[in-house]
Amino acid sequence: MKKAKEHIIVTFSTTADVFAFDKACKKNKIEGRIISVPRQLSAGCGTAWKSNLENKQALLDLIDKFDLIVEKVHEINLD
């Protein structure tokens, strides 16, 4: 059985916010990708952004620095 790995999942109210966040992350060389919202979570839109847990502080700093619009930052285990 594969061990679940902890990730950071950022949820958003709108799809436009997801794409703006993804663009800012790419520009600032923070690894991650757009995903469907995991069923354990809920969000205003069905799209979220996922990254490894070790990127958490960089993501939080990016959100603050550029005043990016996010619904919530989650730490969850995913298969």
Coordinates of N, CA, C and O in Angstrom, one line a residue:
M1 N 0.9 -1.2 0.0 CA 0.0 0.0 0.0 C 0.9 1.2 0.0 O 1.8 1.4 0.8
K2 N 0.6 2.2 -0.9 CA 1.3 3.4 -1.0 C 1.0 4.3 0.1 O -0.2 4.5 0.5
K3 N 2.0 5.0 0.7 CA 1.8 5.9 1.8 C 1.3 7.2 1.3 O 1.9 7.8 0.3
A4 N 0.3 7.8 1.9 CA -0.2 9.1 1.5 C 0.9 10.2 1.8 O 1.6 10.1 2.8
K5 N 1.0 11.2 0.9 CA 2.0 12.2 1.0 C 1.3 13.5 1.3 O 0.2 13.8 0.7
E6 N 1.8 14.3 2.2 CA 1.2 15.6 2.6 C 1.5 16.6 1.6 O 2.6 16.8 1.1
H7 N 0.4 17.4 1.2 CA 0.5 18.4 0.2 C -0.1 19.7 0.7 O -0.9 19.7 1.7
I8 N 0.2 20.8 0.0 CA -0.5 22.0 0.2 C -1.5 22.1 -1.0 O -1.2 22.0 -2.1
I9 N -2.8 22.4 -0.6 CA -3.8 22.6 -1.6 C -4.4 24.0 -1.4 O -4.8 24.3 -0.2
V10 N -4.4 24.8 -2.4 CA -4.9 26.2 -2.3 C -6.2 26.2 -3.1 O -6.3 25.8 -4.2
T11 N -7.3 26.6 -2.4 CA -8.6 26.6 -3.0 C -9.0 28.1 -3.3 O -8.4 29.0 -2.7
F12 N -9.9 28.3 -4.3 CA -10.2 29.6 -4.8 C -11.7 29.7 -5.0 O -12.4 28.7 -5.1
S13 N -12.2 30.9 -5.0 CA -13.6 31.2 -5.3 C -13.9 31.2 -6.8 O -15.0 30.8 -7.2
T14 N -12.9 31.5 -7.6 CA -13.2 31.6 -9.1 C -12.0 30.9 -9.8 O -10.9 30.9 -9.3
T15 N -12.3 30.5 -11.0 CA -11.3 29.9 -11.8 C -10.3 30.9 -12.3 O -9.1 30.6 -12.4
A16 N -10.7 32.1 -12.5 CA -9.7 33.2 -12.8 C -8.7 33.4 -11.8 O -7.5 33.6 -12.1
D17 N -9.1 33.3 -10.5 CA -8.1 33.4 -9.4 C -7.1 32.3 -9.4 O -5.9 32.5 -9.1
V18 N -7.5 31.1 -9.8 CA -6.6 29.9 -9.9 C -5.6 30.2 -11.0 O -4.4 30.0 -10.7
F19 N -6.0 30.7 -12.1 CA -5.0 30.9 -13.2 C -4.1 32.0 -12.9 O -2.9 32.0 -13.2
A20 N -4.5 33.1 -12.2 CA -3.7 34.2 -11.8 C -2.6 33.7 -10.8 O -1.4 34.0 -10.8
F21 N -3.1 32.8 -9.8 CA -2.2 32.2 -8.9 C -1.1 31.3 -9.5 O 0.1 31.4 -9.2
D22 N -1.6 30.5 -10.5 CA -0.6 29.6 -11.2 C 0.4 30.4 -11.9 O 1.6 30.1 -11.9
K23 N 0.0 31.5 -12.6 CA 0.9 32.3 -13.3 C 2.0 32.9 -12.4 O 3.2 33.0 -12.7
A24 N 1.5 33.4 -11.2 CA 2.4 34.0 -10.2 C 3.4 33.0 -9.7 O 4.6 33.3 -9.5
C25 N 3.0 31.8 -9.5 CA 3.8 30.7 -9.0 C 4.9 30.4 -10.0 O 6.1 30.2 -9.7
K26 N 4.5 30.2 -11.3 CA 5.4 29.9 -12.3 C 6.5 31.0 -12.5 O 7.7 30.7 -12.6
K27 N 6.0 32.2 -12.4 CA 7.0 33.4 -12.5 C 8.0 33.4 -11.4 O 9.1 33.8 -11.6
N28 N 7.6 32.9 -10.2 CA 8.4 33.0 -9.0 C 9.0 31.6 -8.8 O 9.6 31.3 -7.7
K29 N 9.0 30.7 -9.8 CA 9.6 29.4 -9.7 C 9.2 28.5 -8.5 O 10.0 27.9 -7.9
I30 N 7.9 28.5 -8.2 CA 7.3 27.7 -7.1 C 6.6 26.5 -7.8 O 5.7 26.8 -8.6
E31 N 7.1 25.3 -7.6 CA 6.5 24.2 -8.3 C 5.1 23.9 -7.8 O 4.8 24.0 -6.6
G32 N 4.3 23.4 -8.7 CA 2.9 23.1 -8.3 C 2.1 23.0 -9.6 O 2.6 23.2 -10.7
R33 N 0.8 22.6 -9.5 CA 0.0 22.5 -10.6 C -1.5 22.7 -10.3 O -1.9 22.6 -9.1
I34 N -2.3 23.0 -11.3 CA -3.7 23.1 -11.2 C -4.3 21.7 -11.2 O -3.9 20.9 -12.0
I35 N -5.2 21.5 -10.2 CA -5.9 20.2 -10.1 C -7.4 20.4 -9.9 O -7.8 21.6 -9.6
S36 N -8.2 19.4 -10.0 CA -9.6 19.4 -9.5 C -9.5 19.4 -8.0 O -8.7 18.8 -7.4
V37 N -10.5 20.0 -7.4 CA -10.5 20.1 -5.9 C -10.7 18.7 -5.4 O -11.7 18.0 -5.8
P38 N -9.9 18.2 -4.5 CA -10.0 16.9 -3.9 C -11.4 16.8 -3.2 O -11.9 17.7 -2.6
R39 N -11.9 15.6 -3.2 CA -13.3 15.4 -2.6 C -13.3 15.7 -1.1 O -14.4 15.9 -0.5
Q40 N -12.1 15.6 -0.4 CA -12.1 15.9 1.0 C -12.3 17.4 1.3 O -12.6 17.8 2.5
L41 N -12.2 18.2 0.3 CA -12.3 19.7 0.5 C -13.5 20.2 -0.3 O -14.0 19.6 -1.2
S42 N -13.8 21.5 0.0 CA -14.8 22.1 -0.9 C -14.3 23.5 -1.2 O -13.4 24.0 -0.5
A43 N -14.8 24.1 -2.3 CA -14.3 25.4 -2.7 C -15.4 26.0 -3.6 O -16.3 25.4 -4.0
G44 N -15.2 27.3 -3.8 CA -16.2 28.1 -4.6 C -16.2 27.6 -6.0 O -17.2 27.7 -6.7
C45 N -15.0 27.2 -6.5 CA -15.0 26.6 -7.9 C -14.4 25.2 -7.8 O -13.9 24.8 -6.8
G46 N -14.4 24.5 -8.9 CA -14.0 23.1 -8.8 C -12.5 22.9 -9.1 O -12.0 21.8 -9.2
T47 N -11.7 24.0 -9.1 CA -10.3 23.9 -9.4 C -9.5 24.4 -8.3 O -9.9 25.4 -7.6
A48 N -8.3 23.8 -8.0 CA -7.5 24.1 -6.9 C -6.0 24.1 -7.5 O -5.8 23.8 -8.6
W49 N -5.1 24.4 -6.6 CA -3.7 24.4 -6.9 C -2.9 23.6 -5.9 O -3.2 23.7 -4.7
K50 N -2.1 22.7 -6.4 CA -1.4 21.7 -5.5 C 0.1 21.8 -5.5 O 0.7 22.0 -6.6
S51 N 0.7 21.7 -4.4 CA 2.2 21.7 -4.3 C 2.6 20.9 -3.1 O 1.8 20.4 -2.3
N52 N 3.9 20.6 -3.1 CA 4.5 19.8 -2.0 C 4.5 20.7 -0.7 O 4.6 21.9 -0.8
L53 N 4.4 20.0 0.4 CA 4.4 20.7 1.7 C 5.6 21.6 1.9 O 5.4 22.7 2.5
E54 N 6.7 21.2 1.4 CA 7.9 22.1 1.7 C 7.9 23.4 1.0 O 8.6 24.3 1.3
N55 N 6.9 23.6 0.1 CA 6.7 24.9 -0.5 C 5.7 25.9 0.2 O 5.5 27.0 -0.2
K56 N 5.3 25.4 1.4 CA 4.2 26.2 2.1 C 4.6 27.6 2.4 O 3.9 28.5 2.1
Q57 N 5.8 27.8 3.0 CA 6.2 29.2 3.3 C 6.4 30.1 2.1 O 5.9 31.2 2.1
A58 N 6.9 29.5 1.1 CA 7.1 30.3 -0.2 C 5.7 30.7 -0.7 O 5.6 31.8 -1.2
L59 N 4.8 29.8 -0.7 CA 3.4 30.1 -1.2 C 2.8 31.2 -0.3 O 2.2 32.1 -0.8
L60 N 2.9 31.1 1.0 CA 2.3 32.1 1.9 C 2.9 33.4 1.7 O 2.2 34.5 1.6
D61 N 4.3 33.5 1.5 CA 5.0 34.7 1.2 C 4.5 35.3 -0.1 O 4.3 36.5 -0.2
L62 N 4.3 34.5 -1.1 CA 3.9 34.9 -2.5 C 2.4 35.5 -2.4 O 2.2 36.6 -2.9
I63 N 1.6 34.9 -1.6 CA 0.2 35.3 -1.5 C 0.2 36.7 -0.8 O -0.5 37.7 -1.3
D64 N 1.0 36.9 0.2 CA 1.1 38.2 0.9 C 1.8 39.3 0.0 O 1.3 40.4 0.0
K65 N 2.9 38.9 -0.6 CA 3.6 39.9 -1.4 C 2.8 40.5 -2.6 O 2.8 41.7 -2.8
F66 N 2.0 39.6 -3.3 CA 1.3 40.0 -4.4 C -0.2 40.2 -4.1 O -1.0 40.4 -5.1
D67 N -0.6 40.0 -2.9 CA -2.0 40.1 -2.5 C -2.9 39.3 -3.4 O -3.9 39.8 -3.9
L68 N -2.5 38.0 -3.6 CA -3.3 37.1 -4.4 C -4.5 36.7 -3.7 O -4.5 36.5 -2.5
I69 N -5.6 36.5 -4.5 CA -6.9 36.1 -3.9 C -7.0 34.6 -3.8 O -7.0 33.9 -4.8
V70 N -7.0 34.1 -2.6 CA -7.2 32.7 -2.4 C -8.4 32.5 -1.4 O -8.7 33.3 -0.6
E71 N -9.0 31.3 -1.5 CA -10.1 31.0 -0.5 C -9.5 30.5 0.7 O -9.8 30.9 1.8
K72 N -8.6 29.5 0.6 CA -8.0 28.8 1.8 C -6.8 28.0 1.4 O -6.7 27.5 0.3
V73 N -5.8 27.9 2.3 CA -4.6 27.1 2.1 C -4.8 25.9 3.0 O -4.9 26.0 4.2
H74 N -4.8 24.7 2.4 CA -5.0 23.4 3.2 C -3.8 22.6 3.2 O -3.0 22.6 2.2
E75 N -3.5 21.8 4.3 CA -2.5 20.8 4.3 C -3.3 19.5 4.4 O -4.0 19.3 5.4
I76 N -3.1 18.6 3.4 CA -3.9 17.4 3.4 C -3.0 16.2 2.9 O -2.0 16.5 2.2
N77 N -3.3 15.0 3.2 CA -2.6 13.9 2.7 C -3.4 13.4 1.5 O -4.6 13.2 1.5
L78 N -2.6 13.1 0.4 CA -3.2 12.6 -0.8 C -2.4 11.4 -1.2 O -1.2 11.3 -1.0
D79 N -3.1 10.4 -1.9 CA -2.5 9.2 -2.3 C -1.6 9.5 -3.5 O -1.8 10.4 -4.3

